[in-house]
Amino acid sequence: MCRSVIDAHIHLDMYTDSERVQILKELEETSVESLIAVSNNLASSLTQLQFARMDSRVKPAIGYHPEQSLPSERELEGIMQLIDDNHDCLIAIGEVGLPYYLRQDELGIDVAPYVSLLDRFMQKAVDCDLPIVLHAIYEDAELVCDMLESYHITHAHFHWFKGDDAVLERVLRNGYVLSVTPDVTYEQEIQHIVKQTPLSQLMVETDGPWPFKGRFAEEMTHPSMMHHSIDTIADIKELRVGEVYRQIYETTKKFYRL
């Protein structure tokens, strides 16, 4: 049985140097073929490109994470120029989206500038013919779907998606893909999403170094954890685990043009 997996979303630059060395060293023995390394800002984007030059299994995406203060115009222009200069070796635009959690902490924050920022990244994804990796959960996903539709974007990845069935149905109807983290092994909300989502639109990720609970409590988040995610997905969908491995692997390869 082929057990190869691809980490569809990881913040490789946020690990310590020793942790990153360990992860890369152990990829082959844990049947992890490659890592989709998303970026948080300009410095992060530069770092992911550097990692990709050192190790071809690291597939870099450039973007600006929405759960933080807005970038200066100078930083944003730097990110856009970096995309233009490196689009041939990029796997995607990301991570980009809307600041759901920031709005919970800072009531009254104006979301309009974040929408404008996301709009610029969507235009860049279209211009460069690259997939887009989205942080868009709950009600934010509705607005993001509106924006994707206006740009006729079909290659959209909603990472660690959370939302009600109506939003999920729209995301799936548009042909977008979702990825789930190791919390699928213990979170009923995520298990419900997996149950509703066709296997052909599912991927697995770690969002490392984000920590997890359950059997992963107190552990460094490692791409090998995705094997447990796949076992859980197989149980939820009552499918043979080999079929789940095959389909998720093929979906990820096809979506990211690997």
Tab-separated table of C-alpha atoms in Angstrom:
chain	number	residue	atom	x	y	z
A	1	MET	CA	0.000	0.000	0.000
A	2	CYS	CA	1.280	3.441	-0.937
A	3	ARG	CA	1.405	5.546	2.228
A	4	SER	CA	2.841	8.714	0.709
A	5	VAL	CA	1.409	11.977	1.992
A	6	ILE	CA	1.947	15.661	1.299
A	7	ASP	CA	1.644	18.288	4.014
A	8	ALA	CA	-0.723	20.723	2.324
A	9	HIS	CA	-0.029	23.564	4.777
A	10	ILE	CA	2.919	24.099	7.122
A	11	HIS	CA	4.726	27.165	8.497
A	12	LEU	CA	8.189	25.673	8.168
A	13	ASP	CA	9.952	28.931	9.041
A	14	MET	CA	8.274	29.078	12.464
A	15	TYR	CA	10.060	25.965	13.743
A	16	THR	CA	13.412	26.241	15.472
A	17	ASP	CA	16.431	25.367	13.361
A	18	SER	CA	16.881	22.028	15.146
A	19	GLU	CA	13.195	21.133	14.761
A	20	ARG	CA	13.257	21.975	11.069
A	21	VAL	CA	16.391	19.875	10.511
A	22	GLN	CA	14.722	16.969	12.293
A	23	ILE	CA	11.528	17.252	10.237
A	24	LEU	CA	13.367	17.378	6.918
A	25	LYS	CA	15.634	14.509	7.939
A	26	GLU	CA	12.643	12.334	8.826
A	27	LEU	CA	10.431	13.053	5.811
A	28	GLU	CA	11.483	10.007	3.815
A	29	GLU	CA	11.205	7.534	6.686
A	30	THR	CA	7.735	8.856	7.544
A	31	SER	CA	6.552	8.708	3.898
A	32	VAL	CA	6.072	12.464	3.599
A	33	GLU	CA	6.835	13.432	0.012
A	34	SER	CA	6.767	17.221	0.246
A	35	LEU	CA	5.704	20.244	2.278
A	36	ILE	CA	3.576	23.168	1.076
A	37	ALA	CA	5.388	25.921	3.006
A	38	VAL	CA	3.152	28.965	3.391
A	39	SER	CA	4.319	32.434	4.394
A	40	ASN	CA	3.224	35.014	6.987
A	41	ASN	CA	4.877	38.202	5.703
A	42	LEU	CA	7.784	39.439	3.585
A	43	ALA	CA	10.531	38.052	5.823
A	44	SER	CA	8.725	34.725	6.023
A	45	SER	CA	8.340	34.628	2.245
A	46	LEU	CA	12.052	35.185	1.721
A	47	THR	CA	12.826	32.407	4.178
A	48	GLN	CA	10.504	29.898	2.487
A	49	LEU	CA	12.172	30.609	-0.851
A	50	GLN	CA	15.549	29.989	0.754
A	51	PHE	CA	14.375	26.663	2.214
A	52	ALA	CA	13.029	25.622	-1.180
A	53	ARG	CA	16.380	26.338	-2.824
A	54	MET	CA	18.090	24.120	-0.240
A	55	ASP	CA	15.560	21.257	-0.364
A	56	SER	CA	13.325	20.561	-3.383
A	57	ARG	CA	10.748	18.857	-1.146
A	58	VAL	CA	9.849	22.290	0.255
A	59	LYS	CA	7.261	23.916	-2.033
A	60	PRO	CA	7.031	27.662	-1.268
A	61	ALA	CA	3.929	29.844	-1.195
A	62	ILE	CA	4.117	33.616	-0.716
A	63	GLY	CA	1.502	35.708	1.049
A	64	TYR	CA	0.570	37.715	4.136
A	65	HIS	CA	-1.262	36.060	7.027
A	66	PRO	CA	-4.406	38.040	7.900
A	67	GLU	CA	-4.369	37.503	11.673
A	68	GLN	CA	-1.998	40.437	12.271
A	69	SER	CA	-1.749	44.151	11.662
A	70	LEU	CA	-1.903	45.245	8.054
A	71	PRO	CA	1.410	45.426	6.175
A	72	SER	CA	2.927	48.761	5.292
A	73	GLU	CA	2.647	49.659	1.626
A	74	ARG	CA	6.401	49.160	1.350
A	75	GLU	CA	6.181	45.611	2.717
A	76	LEU	CA	3.214	44.789	0.527
A	77	GLU	CA	4.996	46.048	-2.562
A	78	GLY	CA	7.983	43.919	-1.551
A	79	ILE	CA	5.787	40.835	-1.331
A	80	MET	CA	4.176	41.532	-4.700
A	81	GLN	CA	7.555	42.076	-6.330
A	82	LEU	CA	8.825	38.848	-4.774
A	83	ILE	CA	5.888	36.986	-6.314
A	84	ASP	CA	6.577	38.529	-9.722
A	85	ASP	CA	10.273	37.679	-9.524
A	86	ASN	CA	9.715	34.079	-8.380
A	87	HIS	CA	6.332	33.013	-9.720
A	88	ASP	CA	7.879	30.224	-11.824
A	89	CYS	CA	9.089	28.445	-8.685
A	90	LEU	CA	6.106	29.213	-6.439
A	91	ILE	CA	3.484	26.609	-5.621
A	92	ALA	CA	0.774	29.084	-4.603
A	93	ILE	CA	-0.208	32.471	-3.209
A	94	GLY	CA	-0.649	32.072	0.540
A	95	GLU	CA	-1.417	32.213	3.286
A	96	VAL	CA	-3.941	34.990	2.740
A	97	GLY	CA	-7.491	35.685	3.875
A	98	LEU	CA	-9.499	37.572	6.484
A	99	PRO	CA	-8.767	38.172	10.208
A	100	TYR	CA	-11.487	36.199	12.010
A	101	TYR	CA	-9.659	35.664	15.312
A	102	LEU	CA	-8.149	39.155	15.355
A	103	ARG	CA	-11.673	40.591	15.168
A	104	GLN	CA	-12.678	38.550	18.208
A	105	ASP	CA	-9.779	40.052	20.197
A	106	GLU	CA	-10.044	43.605	18.829
A	107	LEU	CA	-13.718	44.474	18.602
A	108	GLY	CA	-14.569	47.136	16.072
A	109	ILE	CA	-11.559	46.486	13.842
A	110	ASP	CA	-12.241	47.629	10.283
A	111	VAL	CA	-12.234	44.620	8.002
A	112	ALA	CA	-12.425	46.665	4.779
A	113	PRO	CA	-8.633	47.134	4.406
A	114	TYR	CA	-8.170	43.380	4.855
A	115	VAL	CA	-10.715	42.741	2.120
A	116	SER	CA	-8.787	45.139	-0.127
A	117	LEU	CA	-5.550	43.339	0.708
A	118	LEU	CA	-7.087	39.958	-0.123
A	119	ASP	CA	-8.422	41.423	-3.347
A	120	ARG	CA	-4.876	42.331	-4.394
A	121	PHE	CA	-3.657	38.819	-3.668
A	122	MET	CA	-6.511	37.299	-5.653
A	123	GLN	CA	-5.652	39.495	-8.614
A	124	LYS	CA	-2.038	38.388	-8.298
A	125	ALA	CA	-3.082	34.728	-8.211
A	126	VAL	CA	-5.013	35.256	-11.440
A	127	ASP	CA	-2.164	37.154	-13.093
A	128	CYS	CA	0.375	34.465	-12.179
A	129	ASP	CA	-1.982	31.500	-12.714
A	130	LEU	CA	-1.294	30.186	-9.207
A	131	PRO	CA	-3.560	28.446	-6.679
A	132	ILE	CA	-4.526	30.497	-3.618
A	133	VAL	CA	-4.300	29.272	-0.001
A	134	LEU	CA	-6.984	30.777	2.196
A	135	HIS	CA	-7.516	31.515	5.862
A	136	ALA	CA	-11.288	32.052	5.719
A	137	ILE	CA	-13.516	30.499	8.360
A	138	TYR	CA	-17.111	30.704	9.532
A	139	GLU	CA	-18.908	33.716	8.027
A	140	ASP	CA	-15.709	35.007	6.403
A	141	ALA	CA	-15.858	32.091	3.981
A	142	GLU	CA	-19.051	33.488	2.442
A	143	LEU	CA	-17.402	36.797	1.563
A	144	VAL	CA	-14.306	35.023	0.297
A	145	CYS	CA	-16.471	32.828	-1.952
A	146	ASP	CA	-18.026	36.015	-3.378
A	147	MET	CA	-14.554	37.334	-4.150
A	148	LEU	CA	-13.320	34.074	-5.660
A	149	GLU	CA	-16.374	33.901	-7.883
A	150	SER	CA	-15.879	37.486	-9.063
A	151	TYR	CA	-12.358	36.570	-10.192
A	152	HIS	CA	-13.473	33.202	-11.613
A	153	ILE	CA	-10.862	31.502	-9.414
A	154	THR	CA	-11.299	27.732	-9.248
A	155	HIS	CA	-7.992	26.711	-7.641
A	156	ALA	CA	-8.758	27.751	-4.041
A	157	HIS	CA	-7.623	25.874	-0.935
A	158	PHE	CA	-9.511	26.547	2.300
A	159	HIS	CA	-7.046	25.389	4.916
A	160	TRP	CA	-8.329	24.137	8.310
A	161	PHE	CA	-11.839	25.100	7.236
A	162	LYS	CA	-14.536	25.737	9.833
A	163	GLY	CA	-18.091	26.780	9.032
A	164	ASP	CA	-21.718	25.718	8.917
A	165	ASP	CA	-23.138	23.283	6.395
A	166	ALA	CA	-24.503	26.005	4.100
A	167	VAL	CA	-21.086	27.649	3.706
A	168	LEU	CA	-19.414	24.274	3.315
A	169	GLU	CA	-21.888	23.304	0.606
A	170	ARG	CA	-21.075	26.460	-1.339
A	171	VAL	CA	-17.331	25.920	-1.030
A	172	LEU	CA	-17.684	22.351	-2.269
A	173	ARG	CA	-20.136	23.238	-5.040
A	174	ASN	CA	-17.552	25.654	-6.440
A	175	GLY	CA	-15.005	22.856	-6.596
A	176	TYR	CA	-12.647	24.265	-3.981
A	177	VAL	CA	-10.566	21.962	-1.770
A	178	LEU	CA	-10.301	21.712	2.013
A	179	SER	CA	-7.550	20.430	4.256
A	180	VAL	CA	-7.790	19.121	7.806
A	181	THR	CA	-5.193	19.038	10.559
A	182	PRO	CA	-4.491	16.289	13.098
A	183	ASP	CA	-7.326	17.668	15.217
A	184	VAL	CA	-9.618	15.611	12.983
A	185	THR	CA	-8.692	12.717	15.266
A	186	TYR	CA	-10.499	14.285	18.242
A	187	GLU	CA	-12.590	17.312	17.168
A	188	GLN	CA	-16.224	16.479	16.318
A	189	GLU	CA	-16.652	19.726	14.372
A	190	ILE	CA	-13.857	18.745	11.978
A	191	GLN	CA	-15.075	15.154	11.763
A	192	HIS	CA	-18.493	16.454	10.694
A	193	ILE	CA	-16.883	18.539	7.943
A	194	VAL	CA	-14.957	15.496	6.725
A	195	LYS	CA	-18.155	13.472	6.620
A	196	GLN	CA	-19.829	16.093	4.393
A	197	THR	CA	-16.845	16.608	2.075
A	198	PRO	CA	-16.192	14.347	-0.917
A	199	LEU	CA	-12.886	12.545	-0.548
A	200	SER	CA	-11.824	14.041	-3.888
A	201	GLN	CA	-11.883	17.531	-2.305
A	202	LEU	CA	-9.951	16.675	0.857
A	203	MET	CA	-6.274	17.150	1.703
A	204	VAL	CA	-4.320	16.785	4.943
A	205	GLU	CA	-2.048	19.303	6.630
A	206	THR	CA	-0.357	20.039	9.943
A	207	ASP	CA	-0.392	23.852	10.089
A	208	GLY	CA	2.779	23.216	12.081
A	209	PRO	CA	4.165	24.262	14.414
A	210	TRP	CA	0.631	24.797	15.764
A	211	PRO	CA	0.292	22.287	18.661
A	212	PHE	CA	-2.458	19.690	18.995
A	213	LYS	CA	-4.239	17.899	21.809
A	214	GLY	CA	-5.412	14.320	22.249
A	215	ARG	CA	-2.757	11.763	21.392
A	216	PHE	CA	-0.487	14.606	20.204
A	217	ALA	CA	-0.473	16.591	23.454
A	218	GLU	CA	2.969	17.934	24.400
A	219	GLU	CA	4.442	16.741	21.081
A	220	MET	CA	6.151	18.840	18.438
A	221	THR	CA	3.813	19.004	15.451
A	222	HIS	CA	5.368	16.705	12.850
A	223	PRO	CA	4.124	15.858	9.329
A	224	SER	CA	4.030	12.189	10.350
A	225	MET	CA	0.881	13.042	12.340
A	226	MET	CA	-1.016	13.157	9.047
A	227	HIS	CA	-1.020	9.349	8.938
A	228	HIS	CA	-3.298	9.370	11.979
A	229	SER	CA	-5.485	11.944	10.211
A	230	ILE	CA	-5.864	9.623	7.235
A	231	ASP	CA	-6.746	6.673	9.464
A	232	THR	CA	-9.500	8.800	11.035
A	233	ILE	CA	-10.791	9.986	7.646
A	234	ALA	CA	-11.000	6.354	6.505
A	235	ASP	CA	-12.997	5.463	9.621
A	236	ILE	CA	-15.381	8.425	9.179
A	237	LYS	CA	-16.015	7.618	5.538
A	238	GLU	CA	-16.004	3.834	6.031
A	239	LEU	CA	-13.441	3.403	3.298
A	240	ARG	CA	-10.309	1.315	2.995
A	241	VAL	CA	-7.366	3.280	4.299
A	242	GLY	CA	-5.387	2.561	1.125
A	243	GLU	CA	-8.068	4.237	-0.981
A	244	VAL	CA	-8.001	7.302	1.280
A	245	TYR	CA	-4.210	7.564	0.996
A	246	ARG	CA	-4.397	7.266	-2.790
A	247	GLN	CA	-7.161	9.812	-3.314
A	248	ILE	CA	-5.794	12.460	-0.926
A	249	TYR	CA	-2.327	12.113	-2.422
A	250	GLU	CA	-3.695	12.428	-5.977
A	251	THR	CA	-5.886	15.402	-5.059
A	252	THR	CA	-2.948	17.267	-3.517
A	253	LYS	CA	-0.637	16.474	-6.443
A	254	LYS	CA	-3.242	17.639	-8.946
A	255	PHE	CA	-4.237	20.790	-7.078
A	256	TYR	CA	-0.655	21.972	-6.536
A	257	ARG	CA	0.537	20.727	-9.943
A	258	LEU	CA	3.326	18.675	-8.382
